[in-house]
Coordinates of C-alpha atoms in Angstrom, one line a residue:
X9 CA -100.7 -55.8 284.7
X10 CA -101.7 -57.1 281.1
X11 CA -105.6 -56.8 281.4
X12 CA -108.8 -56.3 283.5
X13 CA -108.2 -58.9 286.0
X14 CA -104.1 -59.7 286.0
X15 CA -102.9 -59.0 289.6
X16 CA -100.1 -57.4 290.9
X17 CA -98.3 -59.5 294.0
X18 CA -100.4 -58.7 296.8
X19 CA -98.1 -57.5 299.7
X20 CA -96.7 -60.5 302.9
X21 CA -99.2 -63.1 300.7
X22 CA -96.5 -64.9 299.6
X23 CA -95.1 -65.4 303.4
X24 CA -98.8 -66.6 304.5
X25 CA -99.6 -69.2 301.9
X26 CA -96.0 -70.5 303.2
X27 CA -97.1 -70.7 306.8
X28 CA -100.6 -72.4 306.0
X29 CA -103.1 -69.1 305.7
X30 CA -106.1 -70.0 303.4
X31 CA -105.8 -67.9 300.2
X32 CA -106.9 -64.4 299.8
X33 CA -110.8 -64.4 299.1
X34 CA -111.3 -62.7 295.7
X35 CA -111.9 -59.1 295.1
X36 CA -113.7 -56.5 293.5
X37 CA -113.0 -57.3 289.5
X38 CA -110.9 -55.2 287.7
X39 CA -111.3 -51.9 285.4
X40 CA -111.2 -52.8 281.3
X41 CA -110.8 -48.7 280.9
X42 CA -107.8 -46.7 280.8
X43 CA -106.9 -43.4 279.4
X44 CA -106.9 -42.1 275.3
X45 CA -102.6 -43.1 275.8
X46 CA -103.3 -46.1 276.7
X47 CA -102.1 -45.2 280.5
X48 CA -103.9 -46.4 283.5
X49 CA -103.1 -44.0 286.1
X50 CA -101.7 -40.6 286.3
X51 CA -100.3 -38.5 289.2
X52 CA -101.5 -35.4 291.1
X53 CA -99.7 -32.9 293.4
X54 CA -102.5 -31.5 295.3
X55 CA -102.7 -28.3 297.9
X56 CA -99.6 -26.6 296.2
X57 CA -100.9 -22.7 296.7
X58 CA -99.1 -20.3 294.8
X59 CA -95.9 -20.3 293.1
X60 CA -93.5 -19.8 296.3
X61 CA -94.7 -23.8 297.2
X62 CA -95.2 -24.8 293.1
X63 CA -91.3 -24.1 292.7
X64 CA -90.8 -26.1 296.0
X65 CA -92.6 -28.8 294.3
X66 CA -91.2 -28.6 291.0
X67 CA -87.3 -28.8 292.8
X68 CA -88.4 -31.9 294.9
X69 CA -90.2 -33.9 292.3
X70 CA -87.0 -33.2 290.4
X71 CA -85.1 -34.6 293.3
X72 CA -86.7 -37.5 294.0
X73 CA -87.9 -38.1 290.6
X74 CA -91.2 -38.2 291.1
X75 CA -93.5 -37.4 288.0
X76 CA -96.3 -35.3 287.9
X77 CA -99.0 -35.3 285.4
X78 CA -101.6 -32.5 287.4
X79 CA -100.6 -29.5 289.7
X80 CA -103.7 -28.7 291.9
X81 CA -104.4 -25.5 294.1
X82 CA -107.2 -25.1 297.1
X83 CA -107.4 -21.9 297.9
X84 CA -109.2 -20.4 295.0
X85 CA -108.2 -18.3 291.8
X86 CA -109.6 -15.4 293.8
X87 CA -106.3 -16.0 296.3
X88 CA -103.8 -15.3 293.6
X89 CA -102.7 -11.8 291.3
X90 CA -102.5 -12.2 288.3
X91 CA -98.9 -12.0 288.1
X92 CA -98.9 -15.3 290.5
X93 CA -101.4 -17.4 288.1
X94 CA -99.0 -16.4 285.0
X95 CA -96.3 -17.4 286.8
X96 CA -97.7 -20.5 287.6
X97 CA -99.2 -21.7 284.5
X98 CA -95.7 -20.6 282.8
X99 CA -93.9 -23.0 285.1
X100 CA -96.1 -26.0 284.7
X101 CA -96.3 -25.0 280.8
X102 CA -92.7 -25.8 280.6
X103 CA -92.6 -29.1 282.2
X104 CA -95.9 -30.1 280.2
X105 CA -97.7 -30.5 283.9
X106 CA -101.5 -29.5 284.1
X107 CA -102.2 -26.4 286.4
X108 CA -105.7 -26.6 288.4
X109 CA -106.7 -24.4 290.1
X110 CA -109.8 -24.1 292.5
X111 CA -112.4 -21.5 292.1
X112 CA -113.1 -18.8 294.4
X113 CA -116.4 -18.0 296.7
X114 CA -117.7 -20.9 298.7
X115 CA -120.0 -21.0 301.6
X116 CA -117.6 -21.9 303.8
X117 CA -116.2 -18.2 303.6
X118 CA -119.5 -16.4 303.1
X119 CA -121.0 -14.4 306.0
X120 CA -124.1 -16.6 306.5
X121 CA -123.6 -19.3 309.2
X122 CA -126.0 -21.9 307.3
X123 CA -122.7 -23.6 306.2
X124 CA -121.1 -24.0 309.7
X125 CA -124.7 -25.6 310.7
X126 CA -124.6 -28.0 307.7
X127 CA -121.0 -28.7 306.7
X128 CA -122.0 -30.5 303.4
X129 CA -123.3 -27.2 302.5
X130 CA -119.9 -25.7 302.9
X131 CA -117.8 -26.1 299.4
X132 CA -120.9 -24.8 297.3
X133 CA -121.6 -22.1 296.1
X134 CA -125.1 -20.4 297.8
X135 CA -127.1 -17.8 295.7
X136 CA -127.1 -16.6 292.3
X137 CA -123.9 -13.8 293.4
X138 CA -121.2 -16.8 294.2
X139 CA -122.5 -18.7 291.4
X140 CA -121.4 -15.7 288.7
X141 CA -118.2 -14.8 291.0
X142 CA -117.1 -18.6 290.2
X143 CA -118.1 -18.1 286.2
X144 CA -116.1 -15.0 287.0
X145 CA -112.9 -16.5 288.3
X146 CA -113.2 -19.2 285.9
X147 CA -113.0 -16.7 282.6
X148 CA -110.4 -15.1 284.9
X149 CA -108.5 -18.1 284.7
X150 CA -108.8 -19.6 281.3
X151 CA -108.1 -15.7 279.8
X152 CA -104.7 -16.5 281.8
X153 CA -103.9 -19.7 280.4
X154 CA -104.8 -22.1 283.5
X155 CA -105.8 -25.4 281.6
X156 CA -108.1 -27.2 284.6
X157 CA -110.6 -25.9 286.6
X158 CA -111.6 -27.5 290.2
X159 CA -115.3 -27.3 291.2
X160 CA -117.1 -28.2 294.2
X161 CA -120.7 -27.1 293.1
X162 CA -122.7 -29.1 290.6
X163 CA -125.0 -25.8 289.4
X164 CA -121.0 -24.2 288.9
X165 CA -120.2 -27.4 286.8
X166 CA -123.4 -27.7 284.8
X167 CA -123.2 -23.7 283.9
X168 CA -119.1 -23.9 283.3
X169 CA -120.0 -26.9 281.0
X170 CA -122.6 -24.9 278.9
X171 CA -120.1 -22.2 278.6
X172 CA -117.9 -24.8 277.6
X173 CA -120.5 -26.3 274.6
X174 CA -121.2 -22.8 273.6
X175 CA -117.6 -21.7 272.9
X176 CA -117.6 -19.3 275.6
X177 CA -114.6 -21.3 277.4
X178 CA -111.9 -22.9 275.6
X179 CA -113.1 -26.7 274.5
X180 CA -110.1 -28.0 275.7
X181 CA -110.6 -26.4 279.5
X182 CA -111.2 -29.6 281.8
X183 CA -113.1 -29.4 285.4
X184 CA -111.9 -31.1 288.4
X185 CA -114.7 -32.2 290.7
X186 CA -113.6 -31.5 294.3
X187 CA -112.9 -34.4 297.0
X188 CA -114.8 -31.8 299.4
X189 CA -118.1 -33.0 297.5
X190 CA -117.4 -36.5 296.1
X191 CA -120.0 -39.0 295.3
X192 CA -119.8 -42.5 296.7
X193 CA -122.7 -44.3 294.3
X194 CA -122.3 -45.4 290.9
X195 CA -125.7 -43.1 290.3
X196 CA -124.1 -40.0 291.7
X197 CA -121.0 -40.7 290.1
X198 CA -122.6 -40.7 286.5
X199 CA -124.5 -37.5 287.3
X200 CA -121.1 -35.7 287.5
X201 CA -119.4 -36.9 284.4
X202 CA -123.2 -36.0 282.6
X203 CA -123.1 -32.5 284.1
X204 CA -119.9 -31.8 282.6
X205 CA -116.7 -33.5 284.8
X206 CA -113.8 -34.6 283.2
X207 CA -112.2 -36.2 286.6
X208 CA -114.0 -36.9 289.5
X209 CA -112.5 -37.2 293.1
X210 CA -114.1 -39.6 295.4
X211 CA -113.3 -39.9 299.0
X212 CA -110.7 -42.0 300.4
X213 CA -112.6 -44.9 302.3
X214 CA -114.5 -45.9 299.2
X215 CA -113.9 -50.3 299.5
X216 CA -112.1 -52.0 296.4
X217 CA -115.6 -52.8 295.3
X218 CA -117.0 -50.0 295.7
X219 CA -114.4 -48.3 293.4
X220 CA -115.4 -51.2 290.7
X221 CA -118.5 -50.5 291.1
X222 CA -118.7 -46.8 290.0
X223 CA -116.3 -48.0 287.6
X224 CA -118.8 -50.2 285.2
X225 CA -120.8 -47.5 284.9
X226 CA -118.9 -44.3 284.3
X227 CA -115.5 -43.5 281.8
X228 CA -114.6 -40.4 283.9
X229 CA -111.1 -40.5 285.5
X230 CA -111.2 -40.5 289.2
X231 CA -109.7 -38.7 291.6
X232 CA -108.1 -40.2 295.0
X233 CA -106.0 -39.2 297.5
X234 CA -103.8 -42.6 298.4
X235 CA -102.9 -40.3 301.5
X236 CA -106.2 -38.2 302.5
X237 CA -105.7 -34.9 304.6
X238 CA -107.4 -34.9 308.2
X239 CA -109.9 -32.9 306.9
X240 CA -111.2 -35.7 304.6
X241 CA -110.6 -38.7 306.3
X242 CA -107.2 -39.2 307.3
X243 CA -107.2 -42.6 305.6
X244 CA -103.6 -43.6 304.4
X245 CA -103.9 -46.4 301.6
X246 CA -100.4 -46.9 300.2
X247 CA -100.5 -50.9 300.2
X248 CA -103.9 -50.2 298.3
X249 CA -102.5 -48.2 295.2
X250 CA -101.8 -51.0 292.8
X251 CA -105.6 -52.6 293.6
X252 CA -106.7 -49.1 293.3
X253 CA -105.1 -49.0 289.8
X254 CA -106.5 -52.3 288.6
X255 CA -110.4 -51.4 290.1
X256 CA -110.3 -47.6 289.1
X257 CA -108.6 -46.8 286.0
X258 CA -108.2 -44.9 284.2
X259 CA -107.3 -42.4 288.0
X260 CA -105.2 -40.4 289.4
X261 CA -102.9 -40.9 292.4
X262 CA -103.1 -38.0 294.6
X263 CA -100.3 -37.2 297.3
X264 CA -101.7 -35.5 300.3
X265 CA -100.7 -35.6 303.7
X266 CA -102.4 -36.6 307.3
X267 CA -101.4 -34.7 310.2
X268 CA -101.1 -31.1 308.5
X269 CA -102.2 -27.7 309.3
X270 CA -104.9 -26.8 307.6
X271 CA -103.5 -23.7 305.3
X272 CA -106.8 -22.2 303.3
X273 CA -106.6 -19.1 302.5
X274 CA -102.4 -19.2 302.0
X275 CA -100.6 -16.2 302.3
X276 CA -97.2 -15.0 303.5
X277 CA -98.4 -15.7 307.0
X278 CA -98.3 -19.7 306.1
X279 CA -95.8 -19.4 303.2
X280 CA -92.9 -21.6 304.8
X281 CA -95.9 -24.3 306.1
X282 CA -96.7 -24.5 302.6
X283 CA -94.0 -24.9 301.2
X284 CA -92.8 -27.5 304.1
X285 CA -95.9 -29.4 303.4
X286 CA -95.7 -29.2 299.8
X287 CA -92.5 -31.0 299.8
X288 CA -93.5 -33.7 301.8
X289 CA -96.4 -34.3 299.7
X290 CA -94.1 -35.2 296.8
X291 CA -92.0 -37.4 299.5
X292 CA -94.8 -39.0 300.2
X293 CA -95.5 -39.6 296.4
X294 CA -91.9 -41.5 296.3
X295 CA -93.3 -43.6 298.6
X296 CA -96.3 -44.7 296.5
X297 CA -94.3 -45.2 293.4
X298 CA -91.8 -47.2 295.4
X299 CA -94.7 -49.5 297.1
X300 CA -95.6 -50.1 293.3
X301 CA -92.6 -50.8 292.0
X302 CA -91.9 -53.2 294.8
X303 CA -95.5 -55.3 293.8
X304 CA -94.3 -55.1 290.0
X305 CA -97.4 -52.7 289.8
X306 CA -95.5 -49.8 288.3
X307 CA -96.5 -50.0 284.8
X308 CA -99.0 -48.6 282.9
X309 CA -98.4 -44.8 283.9
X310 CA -99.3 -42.5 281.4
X311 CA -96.9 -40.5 279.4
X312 CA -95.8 -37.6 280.8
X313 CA -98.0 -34.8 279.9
X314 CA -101.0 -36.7 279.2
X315 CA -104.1 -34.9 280.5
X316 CA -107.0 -35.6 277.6
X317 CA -109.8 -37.3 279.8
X318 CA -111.1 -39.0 276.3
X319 CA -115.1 -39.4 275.2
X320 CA -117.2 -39.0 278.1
X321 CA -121.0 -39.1 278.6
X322 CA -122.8 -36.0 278.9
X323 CA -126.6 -34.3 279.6
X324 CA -127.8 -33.2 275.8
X325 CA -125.8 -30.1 275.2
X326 CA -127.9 -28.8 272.4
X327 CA -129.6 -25.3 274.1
X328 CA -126.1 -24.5 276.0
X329 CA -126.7 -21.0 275.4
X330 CA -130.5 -20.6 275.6
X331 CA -131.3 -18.5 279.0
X332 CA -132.5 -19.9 282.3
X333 CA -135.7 -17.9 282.3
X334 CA -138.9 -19.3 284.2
X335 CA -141.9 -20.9 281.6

């Protein structure tokens, strides 16, 4: 695909303009971004919890010669030693693949029941205490050399970011906003990027022009799972990953898997699930990269390594220290 608008063959078209089907009507118009490499798309392993399923992954993606550009995790740094995080960010650290890992208290785990009676409730974090346990597992992480943080509250973001501005996290430390609480407006979209997001994951049944819609107005990478866990959706979009290229980039390609267990918290009780899963997760990124390949929508990937987001727009850092006292 050579610029904003250049198409990649749209799959069976060919075989209905043959038999006398009107054309295609138009789509949503293409994306004029991309990454600082120049790359338009980038890959992520999501779900892979703990380093029994990451060197699963890493042996399978070997295999089937799948690249990876971003490891993710769900369960939360709070789920792992710290002999398990070094071990993982060593092992990404030598094939140049970002670790991410999630951080730890969320409603959905605290005793209070308001998050069972409001789901969208669930991945944030409620009160001033989970809100310092997650600045907590984030300084937890970063002190252990995990690159990528993934966040599912916008108070954890906007606080993580200040940190960020202030020098009191590494200025190369990049946060993940979670599919649990993507937004699905341009307006909401621009709201994380300001507040301190450096990819942003928005849920799976978002149309083409929706997509190009949040698009025009924000530079953050996005985040989307091609194949969306039950939990999310279910939605399977592997004929859609070249358009989803040409409307979202610069994004990233996530491989999950519909029809799985659900597996948060992981622990030895789940291990062989996860790895099981985690292995068809990468299968099931073969089968992406061979659905592009097959449109002639398999260029433009970014090197391998890449994970610099680029410029983005933020909220006026200027006061990132200053406390948050009441006038």
């Amino acid at each position: 695909m050579d610029g904003p608008d250049a198409r990649p063959r749209l799959p069976g078209e060919h075989a209905l303009g043959e038999l006398g089907f009107p054309p295609r009507p138009e789509t949503a118009p293409g994306s004029a971004r991309a990454f600082p490499d120049g790359g338009t798309w980038r890959t992520e392993l999501p779900s892979c919890e703990g380093p029994a399923v990451l060197a699963a992954v890493l042996e399978e993606s070997e295999r089937l010669d799948v690249p990876l550009h971003r490891i993710s995790q769900g369960s939360g740094v709070w789920m792992l030693t710290d002999a398990e995080i070094s071990e993982m960010v060593a092992a990404c650290r030598e094939r140049d693949i970002e670790l991410c890992l999630f951080l730890g208290p969320r409603g959905s785990w605290e005793p209070g029941g308001g998050s069972r009676t409001y789901p969208t409730a669930g991945p944030r974090a409620r009160g001033r205490d989970q809100l310092a346990q997650c600045v907590e597992e984030a300084e937890r992480a970063v002190a252990l050399g995990v690159p990528s943080l993934l966040v599912a509250d916008e108070g954890v973001l906007w606080t993580l970011h200040r940190m960020r501005a202030a020098g009191r996290l590494p200025a190369d430390v990049t946060f993940k906003v979670s599919a649990l609480v993507g937004p699905v407006n341009p307006a909401s979209y621009q709201v994380w990027e300001h507040l301190g997001a450096d990819s942003v994951n928005v849920p799976s049944d978002l149309t083409l022009a929706q997509i190009a819609e949040i698009r025009a107005v924000s530079a953050a990478p996005m985040d989307f799972y091609v194949e969306a866990p039950d939990d999310l959706g279910g939605f399977v979009r592997l004929y859609d990953a070249a358009e989803l290229i040409r409307c979202g980039a610069p994004i990233y390609l996530k491989f999950g898997l519909r029809n799985a267990a659900p597996i948060y918290p992981v622990g030895r009780h789940l291990r062989q699930l996860a790895v099981d899963s985690g292995r068809e997760r990468v299968r099931r990124g073969r089968l992406v990269l061979d659905t592009l390949a097959r449109l002639g929508a398999d260029g433009g990937m970014s090197p391998p390594g890449s994970r610099d987001p680029g410029p983005l727009e933020r909220f006026p850092a200027a006061g990132a220290a200053a406390p948050l006292t009441a006038p």
